[in-house]
Short mmCIF file of C-alpha atoms in Angstrom, two decimals:
data_model
loop_
_atom_site.label_atom_id
_atom_site.label_comp_id
_atom_site.label_asym_id
_atom_site.label_seq_id
_atom_site.Cartn_x
_atom_site.Cartn_y
_atom_site.Cartn_z
CA MET A 1 -34.61 86.42 181.84
CA LYS A 2 -36.44 86.11 185.15
CA LEU A 3 -39.64 84.11 185.64
CA PRO A 4 -42.51 84.72 186.14
CA ILE A 5 -42.87 87.36 183.44
CA TYR A 6 -45.17 90.30 184.11
CA MET A 7 -47.23 91.28 181.05
CA ASP A 8 -50.33 92.66 182.75
CA ASN A 9 -49.40 96.33 182.82
CA HIS A 10 -53.01 97.54 182.53
CA ALA A 11 -53.72 96.02 185.94
CA THR A 12 -50.81 97.75 187.57
CA THR A 13 -47.18 98.57 186.89
CA ARG A 14 -43.96 98.06 188.76
CA VAL A 15 -42.76 101.13 190.63
CA ASP A 16 -39.85 102.56 188.66
CA PRO A 17 -36.67 102.34 190.80
CA ARG A 18 -36.12 106.08 190.29
CA VAL A 19 -39.58 106.69 191.74
CA LEU A 20 -38.96 104.49 194.76
CA GLU A 21 -35.69 106.24 195.46
CA ARG A 22 -37.42 109.63 195.56
CA MET A 23 -40.14 108.33 197.86
CA LEU A 24 -38.03 106.66 200.54
CA PRO A 25 -36.89 109.73 202.53
CA PHE A 26 -40.53 110.73 202.99
CA PHE A 27 -41.14 107.57 205.00
CA SER A 28 -38.25 108.28 207.35
CA ASP A 29 -36.42 111.59 207.93
CA ASP A 30 -38.87 113.72 206.00
CA PHE A 31 -42.06 112.33 207.46
CA GLY A 32 -43.80 115.65 208.07
CA ASN A 33 -47.43 116.50 207.46
CA ALA A 34 -47.74 118.83 204.47
CA ALA A 35 -50.40 120.77 206.37
CA SER A 36 -48.05 121.58 209.29
CA ARG A 37 -47.37 125.24 208.60
CA ASN A 38 -45.18 126.01 211.60
CA HIS A 39 -42.08 123.86 211.42
CA PRO A 40 -39.51 122.58 208.95
CA PHE A 41 -40.96 119.05 208.82
CA GLY A 42 -44.17 120.42 207.44
CA TRP A 43 -42.43 122.88 205.11
CA LYS A 44 -40.31 120.15 203.57
CA ALA A 45 -43.31 117.91 203.00
CA GLU A 46 -45.31 120.78 201.53
CA ALA A 47 -42.49 121.78 199.17
CA ALA A 48 -42.20 118.19 197.94
CA VAL A 49 -45.97 117.93 197.41
CA GLU A 50 -46.06 121.20 195.48
CA ALA A 51 -43.18 120.11 193.23
CA ALA A 52 -45.01 116.84 192.54
CA ARG A 53 -48.22 118.74 191.86
CA GLU A 54 -46.45 120.72 189.13
CA GLU A 55 -45.07 117.53 187.59
CA VAL A 56 -48.45 115.83 187.50
CA GLY A 57 -49.98 118.95 186.00
CA GLN A 58 -47.31 119.16 183.32
CA LEU A 59 -47.90 115.56 182.27
CA ILE A 60 -51.35 116.55 181.01
CA GLY A 61 -50.62 120.13 179.96
CA ALA A 62 -52.17 121.64 183.09
CA SER A 63 -51.01 123.88 185.90
CA GLY A 64 -50.21 122.34 189.29
CA ARG A 65 -52.92 124.52 190.82
CA GLU A 66 -55.50 122.49 188.93
CA ILE A 67 -54.43 119.17 190.47
CA VAL A 68 -56.33 117.68 193.42
CA PHE A 69 -54.61 114.66 194.94
CA THR A 70 -56.79 111.64 195.76
CA SER A 71 -56.32 107.99 196.66
CA GLY A 72 -56.57 106.85 193.04
CA ALA A 73 -58.58 107.04 189.85
CA THR A 74 -61.64 105.40 191.42
CA GLU A 75 -61.88 108.18 193.97
CA SER A 76 -61.20 110.77 191.28
CA ASP A 77 -64.04 109.40 189.13
CA ASN A 78 -66.38 109.47 192.14
CA LEU A 79 -65.37 113.01 193.03
CA ALA A 80 -65.74 114.29 189.46
CA ILE A 81 -69.14 112.74 188.85
CA LEU A 82 -70.74 113.09 192.27
CA GLY A 83 -69.12 116.50 192.80
CA VAL A 84 -70.42 117.91 189.51
CA ALA A 85 -73.84 116.31 189.99
CA GLU A 86 -74.30 117.97 193.33
CA PHE A 87 -72.84 121.37 192.50
CA TYR A 88 -74.70 121.78 189.22
CA GLN A 89 -77.99 120.17 190.23
CA SER A 90 -79.85 123.42 189.61
CA LYS A 91 -78.78 123.20 185.95
CA GLY A 92 -79.97 119.63 185.44
CA SER A 93 -79.19 116.00 186.03
CA HIS A 94 -78.47 114.43 182.66
CA PHE A 95 -75.17 112.61 182.06
CA ILE A 96 -73.63 111.11 178.94
CA THR A 97 -71.25 108.17 178.93
CA GLN A 98 -70.61 104.91 177.08
CA PRO A 99 -70.71 101.23 178.10
CA THR A 100 -67.00 100.34 178.13
CA GLU A 101 -66.14 102.82 180.89
CA HIS A 102 -64.47 101.54 184.02
CA LYS A 103 -66.85 100.43 186.78
CA ALA A 104 -65.72 103.41 188.86
CA VAL A 105 -67.60 105.58 186.35
CA LEU A 106 -70.50 103.23 185.53
CA ASP A 107 -71.32 102.33 189.12
CA THR A 108 -71.09 105.95 190.25
CA LEU A 109 -73.54 106.95 187.52
CA LYS A 110 -75.83 104.09 188.66
CA VAL A 111 -75.93 105.69 192.09
CA LEU A 112 -77.04 108.96 190.48
CA GLU A 113 -79.66 107.13 188.40
CA ARG A 114 -81.11 105.68 191.59
CA ARG A 115 -81.33 109.24 192.89
CA GLY A 116 -83.29 110.29 189.83
CA ALA A 117 -80.64 111.40 187.32
CA SER A 118 -80.84 110.26 183.72
CA VAL A 119 -77.84 108.76 181.94
CA THR A 120 -77.38 108.28 178.20
CA TYR A 121 -75.13 105.34 177.27
CA LEU A 122 -73.82 105.99 173.77
CA PRO A 123 -73.15 102.91 171.68
CA VAL A 124 -69.61 101.93 170.69
CA ASP A 125 -68.72 100.38 167.37
CA ARG A 126 -66.97 97.05 166.87
CA THR A 127 -63.60 98.65 167.66
CA GLY A 128 -64.84 100.31 170.83
CA LEU A 129 -65.09 103.86 169.48
CA VAL A 130 -67.75 106.41 170.39
CA ARG A 131 -68.84 108.71 167.56
CA PRO A 132 -68.44 112.40 168.49
CA GLU A 133 -71.62 113.20 166.50
CA ALA A 134 -73.49 110.85 168.82
CA VAL A 135 -72.29 112.90 171.78
CA GLU A 136 -73.55 116.07 170.14
CA ALA A 137 -76.92 114.51 169.35
CA ALA A 138 -77.35 113.31 172.93
CA LEU A 139 -76.69 116.69 174.57
CA THR A 140 -79.68 118.46 176.08
CA ASP A 141 -80.01 121.69 178.03
CA LYS A 142 -80.13 119.52 181.16
CA THR A 143 -76.80 117.80 180.47
CA VAL A 144 -74.26 118.61 183.16
CA LEU A 145 -71.44 116.21 182.33
CA VAL A 146 -70.07 114.08 179.51
CA THR A 147 -67.71 111.38 180.77
CA ILE A 148 -65.77 109.36 178.21
CA MET A 149 -62.57 107.50 179.05
CA ALA A 150 -59.25 108.27 177.37
CA ALA A 151 -58.20 104.68 176.76
CA ASN A 152 -59.97 101.44 177.52
CA ASN A 153 -58.34 99.18 180.08
CA GLU A 154 -59.20 95.94 178.27
CA VAL A 155 -58.97 96.59 174.55
CA GLY A 156 -56.88 99.78 174.64
CA THR A 157 -59.14 101.77 172.30
CA LEU A 158 -58.36 105.50 172.34
CA GLN A 159 -61.48 107.65 172.26
CA PRO A 160 -61.65 110.80 170.08
CA LEU A 161 -61.22 113.13 173.07
CA ALA A 162 -60.36 116.28 171.11
CA GLU A 163 -63.47 115.98 168.93
CA ILE A 164 -65.72 115.27 171.91
CA GLY A 165 -64.05 118.07 173.88
CA ALA A 166 -64.67 120.57 171.10
CA ILE A 167 -68.36 119.69 171.02
CA CYS A 168 -68.74 119.95 174.79
CA ARG A 169 -66.93 123.28 174.86
CA LYS A 170 -69.11 124.65 172.07
CA LYS A 171 -72.25 123.59 173.94
CA GLY A 172 -70.99 124.68 177.36
CA VAL A 173 -71.13 121.22 178.92
CA LEU A 174 -68.39 119.91 181.22
CA PHE A 175 -66.24 117.08 179.90
CA HIS A 176 -64.62 114.52 182.21
CA THR A 177 -62.26 111.76 181.11
CA ASP A 178 -60.92 108.83 183.08
CA ALA A 179 -57.33 108.80 181.88
CA ALA A 180 -56.04 106.15 184.27
CA GLN A 181 -54.91 104.12 181.27
CA GLY A 182 -54.15 106.97 178.92
CA ALA A 183 -52.01 109.50 180.75
CA GLY A 184 -48.32 108.94 180.27
CA LYS A 185 -48.98 106.51 177.41
CA PHE A 186 -49.73 108.97 174.63
CA ASP A 187 -49.71 112.73 174.07
CA PHE A 188 -52.38 114.03 176.40
CA ASP A 189 -53.16 117.73 176.66
CA VAL A 190 -56.13 119.22 178.49
CA GLU A 191 -55.98 122.41 176.41
CA ALA A 192 -55.77 120.77 173.00
CA MET A 193 -58.52 118.33 174.00
CA ASN A 194 -60.77 120.80 175.85
CA VAL A 195 -61.09 118.49 178.83
CA ASP A 196 -62.39 119.95 182.11
CA LEU A 197 -61.86 117.08 184.54
CA VAL A 198 -59.32 114.25 184.32
CA SER A 199 -58.93 111.22 186.58
CA LEU A 200 -55.38 109.96 187.01
CA SER A 201 -53.75 107.07 188.82
CA ALA A 202 -50.09 106.78 189.82
CA HIS A 203 -49.79 102.99 189.82
CA LYS A 204 -50.70 102.73 186.15
CA LEU A 205 -47.68 104.82 185.20
CA TYR A 206 -44.91 103.24 187.29
CA GLY A 207 -45.78 105.09 190.47
CA PRO A 208 -47.09 103.73 193.77
CA LYS A 209 -50.57 102.43 194.52
CA GLY A 210 -52.97 104.41 196.68
CA VAL A 211 -52.44 107.79 195.05
CA GLY A 212 -54.16 109.49 192.16
CA ALA A 213 -55.37 112.90 191.12
CA LEU A 214 -58.27 114.78 189.67
CA TYR A 215 -57.52 117.63 187.32
CA VAL A 216 -60.10 120.37 187.84
CA ARG A 217 -60.00 123.18 185.27
CA ARG A 218 -59.58 126.61 186.87
CA LYS A 219 -60.43 128.88 183.96
CA ASN A 220 -62.43 128.87 180.71
CA PRO A 221 -64.51 127.53 182.33
CA ARG A 222 -63.84 127.42 186.05
CA VAL A 223 -65.14 124.04 187.21
CA ARG A 224 -66.78 123.81 190.63
CA LEU A 225 -67.26 120.66 192.66
CA SER A 226 -68.98 119.67 195.85
CA PRO A 227 -66.54 117.56 197.87
CA THR A 228 -67.27 113.91 198.61
CA MET A 229 -64.72 113.74 201.45
CA HIS A 230 -65.26 116.24 204.22
CA GLY A 231 -62.85 117.36 206.91
CA GLY A 232 -59.84 119.60 207.24
CA GLY A 233 -60.28 121.46 203.97
CA HIS A 234 -57.18 120.09 202.26
CA GLU A 235 -56.78 120.41 198.50
CA ARG A 236 -58.67 123.71 198.37
CA GLY A 237 -61.60 122.08 200.13
CA MET A 238 -62.20 119.61 197.34
CA ARG A 239 -60.64 116.63 199.09
CA SER A 240 -60.02 116.64 202.80
CA GLY A 241 -57.59 114.25 204.40
CA THR A 242 -53.89 114.37 205.27
CA LEU A 243 -51.87 114.13 202.10
CA ASN A 244 -50.09 110.89 201.25
CA VAL A 245 -46.74 112.64 200.97
CA PRO A 246 -44.52 109.71 199.91
CA GLY A 247 -47.15 108.56 197.43
CA ILE A 248 -47.56 112.03 195.97
CA VAL A 249 -43.78 112.48 195.68
CA GLY A 250 -43.64 109.14 193.84
CA PHE A 251 -46.52 110.15 191.59
CA GLY A 252 -44.70 113.37 190.69
CA GLU A 253 -41.48 111.56 189.81
CA ALA A 254 -43.40 108.93 187.83
CA ALA A 255 -45.16 111.72 185.90
CA ARG A 256 -41.84 113.46 185.18
CA ILE A 257 -40.32 110.25 183.79
CA CYS A 258 -43.40 109.55 181.66
CA ARG A 259 -43.34 113.05 180.22
CA GLU A 260 -39.62 113.13 179.51
CA GLU A 261 -39.44 109.63 178.08
CA LEU A 262 -42.80 109.49 176.33
CA ALA A 263 -41.51 109.16 172.77
CA HIS A 264 -39.07 106.42 173.71
CA GLU A 265 -41.68 104.60 175.76
CA ILE A 266 -44.26 104.60 172.97
CA ALA A 267 -41.67 103.30 170.50
CA HIS A 268 -40.51 100.58 172.91
CA THR A 269 -43.90 99.22 173.90
CA GLN A 270 -45.33 99.46 170.41
CA ALA A 271 -42.38 97.62 168.86
CA LEU A 272 -42.75 94.80 171.40
CA ARG A 273 -46.50 94.65 170.83
CA GLU A 274 -46.06 94.36 167.06
CA ARG A 275 -43.38 91.70 167.53
CA LEU A 276 -45.71 89.63 169.69
CA TYR A 277 -48.65 90.05 167.33
CA ALA A 278 -46.54 89.21 164.25
CA THR A 279 -45.14 86.03 165.82
CA LEU A 280 -48.55 84.84 166.96
CA THR A 281 -50.29 85.51 163.64
CA LYS A 282 -47.50 83.74 161.78
CA GLU A 283 -47.84 80.56 163.85
CA LEU A 284 -51.54 80.43 164.67
CA THR A 285 -54.76 80.55 162.67
CA HIS A 286 -58.16 81.82 163.83
CA LEU A 287 -56.90 84.83 165.80
CA THR A 288 -59.07 87.92 166.25
CA LEU A 289 -57.78 91.29 167.35
CA ASN A 290 -60.18 92.91 169.81
CA GLY A 291 -60.28 96.69 169.78
CA HIS A 292 -59.03 99.12 167.17
CA PRO A 293 -56.21 98.25 164.72
CA THR A 294 -54.42 101.58 165.16
CA LEU A 295 -56.22 103.80 167.69
CA ARG A 296 -55.07 101.83 170.71
CA LEU A 297 -52.66 102.03 173.63
CA PRO A 298 -49.17 101.21 172.35
CA GLY A 299 -48.64 98.36 174.82
CA ASN A 300 -52.07 96.77 174.48
CA LEU A 301 -52.74 93.56 172.60
CA ASN A 302 -56.12 91.89 173.15
CA LEU A 303 -56.60 88.72 171.15
CA SER A 304 -59.21 85.99 170.96
CA PHE A 305 -57.84 82.51 170.29
CA ALA A 306 -60.90 80.78 168.84
CA PHE A 307 -61.80 77.29 170.15
CA VAL A 308 -59.65 77.75 173.26
CA GLU A 309 -60.93 78.95 176.63
CA GLY A 310 -58.97 81.85 178.13
CA GLU A 311 -58.41 80.52 181.61
CA ALA A 312 -57.21 77.17 180.27
CA LEU A 313 -54.76 79.05 178.07
CA MET A 314 -53.52 81.06 181.03
CA MET A 315 -52.83 77.76 182.81
CA ALA A 316 -50.68 76.75 179.85
CA MET A 317 -48.57 79.84 180.43
CA LYS A 318 -48.45 79.72 184.18
CA ASP A 319 -45.17 81.57 184.54
CA ILE A 320 -46.61 84.52 182.60
CA ALA A 321 -48.95 87.10 184.08
CA VAL A 322 -51.67 88.26 181.66
CA SER A 323 -55.46 88.71 181.90
CA SER A 324 -58.45 87.14 180.21
CA GLY A 325 -61.97 88.29 179.37
CA SER A 326 -63.17 84.77 180.06
CA ALA A 327 -65.99 84.33 182.53
CA CYS A 328 -63.94 81.76 184.39
CA THR A 329 -61.49 84.41 185.52
CA SER A 330 -64.18 86.64 186.99
CA ALA A 331 -66.05 86.18 190.21
CA SER A 332 -69.35 86.81 188.44
CA LEU A 333 -68.87 84.05 185.83
CA GLU A 334 -69.83 86.62 183.21
CA PRO A 335 -67.48 87.23 180.30
CA SER A 336 -66.03 90.72 179.88
CA TYR A 337 -68.73 93.41 179.61
CA VAL A 338 -66.32 95.46 177.52
CA LEU A 339 -65.97 92.78 174.84
CA ARG A 340 -69.73 92.24 174.86
CA ALA A 341 -70.31 95.98 174.36
CA LEU A 342 -68.08 95.77 171.28
CA GLY A 343 -70.28 92.97 169.96
CA VAL A 344 -67.60 90.31 170.32
CA PRO A 345 -69.45 86.96 170.35
CA GLU A 346 -69.49 85.43 173.83
CA GLU A 347 -67.60 82.42 172.57
CA LEU A 348 -64.72 84.68 171.53
CA ALA A 349 -64.94 86.71 174.72
CA HIS A 350 -64.26 83.48 176.61
CA SER A 351 -61.24 82.97 174.36
CA SER A 352 -59.64 86.36 174.90
CA ILE A 353 -56.30 87.21 176.41
CA ARG A 354 -55.09 90.70 177.22
CA PHE A 355 -51.37 91.28 176.95
CA GLY A 356 -50.28 94.50 178.62
CA ILE A 357 -46.75 95.38 177.58
CA GLY A 358 -44.91 97.94 179.64
CA ARG A 359 -41.69 99.82 180.23
CA PHE A 360 -39.81 96.90 181.75
CA ASN A 361 -40.68 94.20 179.21
CA THR A 362 -37.96 92.99 176.86
CA GLU A 363 -37.72 91.34 173.46
CA ALA A 364 -36.60 88.10 175.08
CA GLU A 365 -39.71 88.12 177.27
CA VAL A 366 -41.97 88.73 174.29
CA ASP A 367 -40.39 85.81 172.44
CA TYR A 368 -40.81 83.54 175.46
CA VAL A 369 -44.46 84.58 175.86
CA ALA A 370 -45.13 84.02 172.15
CA SER A 371 -43.67 80.51 172.25
CA LYS A 372 -45.70 79.58 175.34
CA VAL A 373 -48.91 80.92 173.80
CA ILE A 374 -48.33 79.06 170.55
CA THR A 375 -47.65 75.76 172.31
CA GLY A 376 -50.60 76.26 174.63
CA VAL A 377 -53.08 77.13 171.89
CA LYS A 378 -51.99 74.17 169.77
CA LYS A 379 -52.27 71.79 172.71
CA LEU A 380 -55.70 73.06 173.72
CA ARG A 381 -57.02 73.11 170.17
CA ALA A 382 -56.00 69.48 169.80
CA MET A 383 -58.40 68.71 172.64
CA SER A 384 -61.12 71.18 171.66
CA PRO A 385 -64.38 69.78 170.27
CA LEU A 386 -65.06 73.18 168.71
CA TYR A 387 -61.79 73.10 166.76
CA GLU A 388 -62.62 69.57 165.62
CA MET A 389 -66.03 70.74 164.38
CA ALA A 390 -64.45 73.70 162.59
CA GLN A 391 -62.01 71.32 160.88
CA GLU A 392 -64.91 69.11 159.85
CA GLY A 393 -66.78 72.13 158.56
CA VAL A 394 -69.49 72.00 161.21
CA GLY A 395 -70.29 75.40 162.64
CA SER A 396 -70.53 75.21 166.41
CA ALA A 397 -73.72 77.25 166.20
CA SER A 398 -75.36 74.55 164.09
CA ALA A 399 -74.06 71.60 166.10
CA SER A 400 -76.61 69.91 168.28
CA PHE A 401 -75.76 70.12 171.94
CA GLN A 402 -77.67 67.91 174.28
CA ALA A 403 -79.38 69.86 176.97
CA PRO A 404 -77.92 69.03 180.36
CA MET B 1 -57.41 81.29 191.43
CA THR B 2 -55.15 78.54 192.67
CA TYR B 3 -55.71 75.02 191.43
CA SER B 4 -55.58 71.77 193.35
CA GLU B 5 -52.77 69.34 192.67
CA SER B 6 -55.18 66.89 191.00
CA VAL B 7 -56.61 69.53 188.64
CA LEU B 8 -53.07 70.51 187.66
CA ASN B 9 -52.10 66.88 187.08
CA HIS B 10 -55.07 66.21 184.82
CA TYR B 11 -54.55 69.51 183.04
CA GLU B 12 -50.84 68.86 182.43
CA ASN B 13 -51.36 65.22 181.46
CA PRO B 14 -54.93 64.80 180.32
CA GLN B 15 -55.97 61.17 179.96
CA ASN B 16 -57.95 59.86 176.98
CA VAL B 17 -57.91 62.92 174.76
CA GLY B 18 -59.18 62.04 171.31
CA ALA B 19 -62.14 60.81 169.35
CA LEU B 20 -63.90 57.52 168.58
CA ASP B 21 -65.85 56.86 165.39
CA LYS B 22 -69.17 58.49 166.24
CA SER B 23 -71.00 56.54 163.53
CA ALA B 24 -69.91 53.15 164.95
CA GLU B 25 -72.74 51.18 166.55
CA ASP B 26 -70.81 50.39 169.71
CA VAL B 27 -69.87 54.05 170.33
CA GLY B 28 -71.99 56.50 172.29
CA THR B 29 -71.30 60.25 172.03
CA GLY B 30 -72.33 62.94 174.46
CA LEU B 31 -71.91 66.61 173.58
CA VAL B 32 -72.93 69.00 176.33
CA GLY B 33 -72.48 72.65 177.27
CA ALA B 34 -72.48 75.71 175.04
CA PRO B 35 -69.68 77.75 173.48
CA ALA B 36 -71.32 80.97 174.66
CA CYS B 37 -71.06 79.73 178.25
CA GLY B 38 -67.40 78.89 177.84
CA ASP B 39 -67.73 75.13 178.30
CA VAL B 40 -68.31 72.37 175.76
CA MET B 41 -67.57 68.72 176.51
CA LYS B 42 -67.61 65.89 174.03
CA LEU B 43 -67.36 62.51 175.72
CA GLN B 44 -67.40 59.19 173.89
CA ILE B 45 -67.62 55.63 175.12
CA LYS B 46 -67.00 52.35 173.32
CA VAL B 47 -69.16 49.60 174.79
CA GLY B 48 -68.42 45.88 174.57
CA GLU B 49 -69.65 42.52 175.84
CA GLY B 50 -71.97 42.71 178.89
CA ASP B 51 -72.44 46.48 178.50
CA ILE B 52 -68.93 47.09 179.78
CA ILE B 53 -67.27 50.37 178.76
CA GLN B 54 -64.03 49.35 177.05
CA ASP B 55 -62.75 52.74 176.04
CA ALA B 56 -63.55 56.41 176.59
CA LYS B 57 -62.31 59.57 174.90
CA PHE B 58 -62.99 63.25 175.36
CA LYS B 59 -62.48 66.65 173.86
CA THR B 60 -63.24 69.72 175.93
CA PHE B 61 -63.42 73.46 175.36
CA GLY B 62 -63.30 74.98 178.80
CA CYS B 63 -61.17 75.99 181.71
CA GLY B 64 -58.62 73.79 183.45
CA SER B 65 -61.23 72.41 185.83
CA ALA B 66 -63.48 71.41 182.92
CA ILE B 67 -60.58 69.65 181.21
CA ALA B 68 -59.62 67.91 184.46
CA SER B 69 -63.24 66.83 185.10
CA SER B 70 -63.46 65.29 181.60
CA SER B 71 -60.12 63.56 181.94
CA LEU B 72 -61.06 62.13 185.33
CA VAL B 73 -64.47 60.88 184.28
CA THR B 74 -63.09 59.08 181.20
CA GLU B 75 -60.64 57.30 183.51
CA TRP B 76 -63.44 56.35 185.91
CA VAL B 77 -65.85 54.92 183.36
CA LYS B 78 -63.38 52.61 181.67
CA GLY B 79 -64.11 49.02 182.74
CA LYS B 80 -67.40 49.98 184.33
CA SER B 81 -70.77 48.71 183.19
CA LEU B 82 -73.26 51.25 181.85
CA GLU B 83 -75.29 50.80 185.06
CA GLU B 84 -72.27 51.62 187.20
CA ALA B 85 -71.27 54.57 185.00
CA MET B 86 -74.77 56.04 185.38
CA LYS B 87 -74.15 56.23 189.10
CA ILE B 88 -71.18 58.63 188.86
CA ARG B 89 -72.24 61.83 190.52
CA ASN B 90 -70.82 65.30 190.10
CA VAL B 91 -70.01 65.56 193.81
CA ASP B 92 -67.63 62.60 193.46
CA ILE B 93 -65.82 64.41 190.64
CA ALA B 94 -65.81 67.71 192.53
CA ASN B 95 -64.44 66.05 195.67
CA GLU B 96 -61.75 64.12 193.84
CA LEU B 97 -60.53 67.29 192.12
CA ALA B 98 -61.14 69.55 195.15
CA LEU B 99 -63.06 71.98 192.95
CA PRO B 100 -63.95 75.33 194.52
CA PRO B 101 -67.65 76.34 194.51
CA VAL B 102 -67.35 78.47 191.34
CA LYS B 103 -66.08 75.39 189.46
CA ILE B 104 -68.75 72.92 190.54
CA HIS B 105 -70.53 73.41 187.22
CA CYS B 106 -67.53 71.76 185.50
CA SER B 107 -68.22 68.54 187.41
CA VAL B 108 -71.95 68.81 186.64
CA LEU B 109 -71.08 69.07 182.97
CA ALA B 110 -68.89 65.96 183.17
CA GLU B 111 -71.73 63.99 184.78
CA ASP B 112 -74.09 65.24 182.07
CA ALA B 113 -71.59 64.26 179.38
CA ILE B 114 -71.29 60.66 180.51
CA LYS B 115 -75.08 60.35 180.86
CA ALA B 116 -75.53 61.83 177.38
CA ALA B 117 -72.99 59.39 175.91
CA ILE B 118 -74.77 56.42 177.51
CA ALA B 119 -78.14 57.69 176.29
CA ASP B 120 -76.75 58.03 172.78
CA TYR B 121 -75.36 54.48 172.88
CA ARG B 122 -78.67 53.04 174.14
CA LYS B 123 -80.61 54.90 171.46
CA LYS B 124 -78.35 53.39 168.82
CA GLN B 125 -78.84 49.91 170.25
CA GLN B 126 -82.62 50.32 170.29
CA SER B 127 -82.84 51.50 166.71
CA ALA B 128 -80.49 48.70 165.67
CA ALA B 129 -82.77 46.16 167.41
CA VAL B 130 -85.86 47.64 165.77
CA GLY B 131 -84.18 47.78 162.39
CA SER B 132 -82.76 44.23 162.45
CA PRO B 133 -84.80 41.30 161.04
CA ALA B 134 -86.53 39.14 163.63
#
């Protein structure tokens, strides 16, 4: 087993060696511009891009012709939201979303709000789920887009996309989903789910960074977008800019592997996740699972270790890469907005750790991580005044803290 | 975030973790911070002859810098008089631990904790003096 151990696969993933191998020629011998129509360098690049386009489409049950390559899911979210807002402005300017979306969605909608659009933020329950009936109730004749993520990047909650999609289709409103965390991790199908726009990212599914895609439905209904990037008219005019050929080739290969190995991958990551959770709950008291008990990404485990601060715990496992919802790990000194939207008390948000298990993690790694966490939590609880109070039966809420 | 050598040392080997009898007359207890903010420090001092701090203990819920600040300040106050301990300033703690700007509040909390512990001890002494027969 090699240290440090990477268990932060929601942040990014390692490029699969098979993906890297496919990419390499496109940095050297096959360096052509896919838009060069008049020589073999261009033809080879274009053929590779088109093959990758088909693979990415297939991953989500779409045709390659519905895939627009971008620089990543952030750009795709911007293009979907800003592009729909501009193109359909004569219809209205009302949007529906929910508070645990990625900032690429929330901040883009904020821009529209400043320009006069109205945005409905549907509440989520304690597990992070949006109720489809709430979507239906929020729709108006001015609603142009519903945007609800496929899977949350912190707590892994899987939203009821098919139910929401059915409602949007019935009402004739476009439905966008940010599937950066979802695609390649569970069965995702744009037809079954009635999704019209999907944001994807290669580096979350063992592909390279700097490349993503936006799925744009071509029929029933045909979705139109105003571009946000102007120039040479690449990607059917929806996203100008010379294509990142090696990145796209890598994305295509990564998508192929995810599609072909999906069942195995789900079984692998889920088994490791359950092993980690079982070991921790056996050895430690006062653990809280954040998110949904079953409707969650197979590799996601988000736990709060009461009485222990998340960053301090991460220091106790310094040869392990994970994330925390603690304020101390963010530049803003605010605890995770996702956990707060779920109603997790701030104290427990500070105590949260996100384990992101992926394709390359092993049982031995999980066991090592579990032992480090257990030792760390016990050590930190022994020096925690909150744990001491809990042992003495004093609730920390009722304890008297002197004002600084 | 990368940590300074001194923060890591105090985090790995915290000094004076534990508790003193908070009902004892010669013990002062300071409890500062708030769980919702992610930092709670409990700092206790045992005061002897001539108002000299003989022992100090802490328990802290917080990040590595908060733990290191508590550990450091308990080391510093031992052997000091209450007057001298009152003069410990957060900048001294922050400098010693090379805390980055976002962690300065940890050193502020440690200064508050020692002041609160001294205040608690003095309050106890006053009420003992008032309560005792002339």
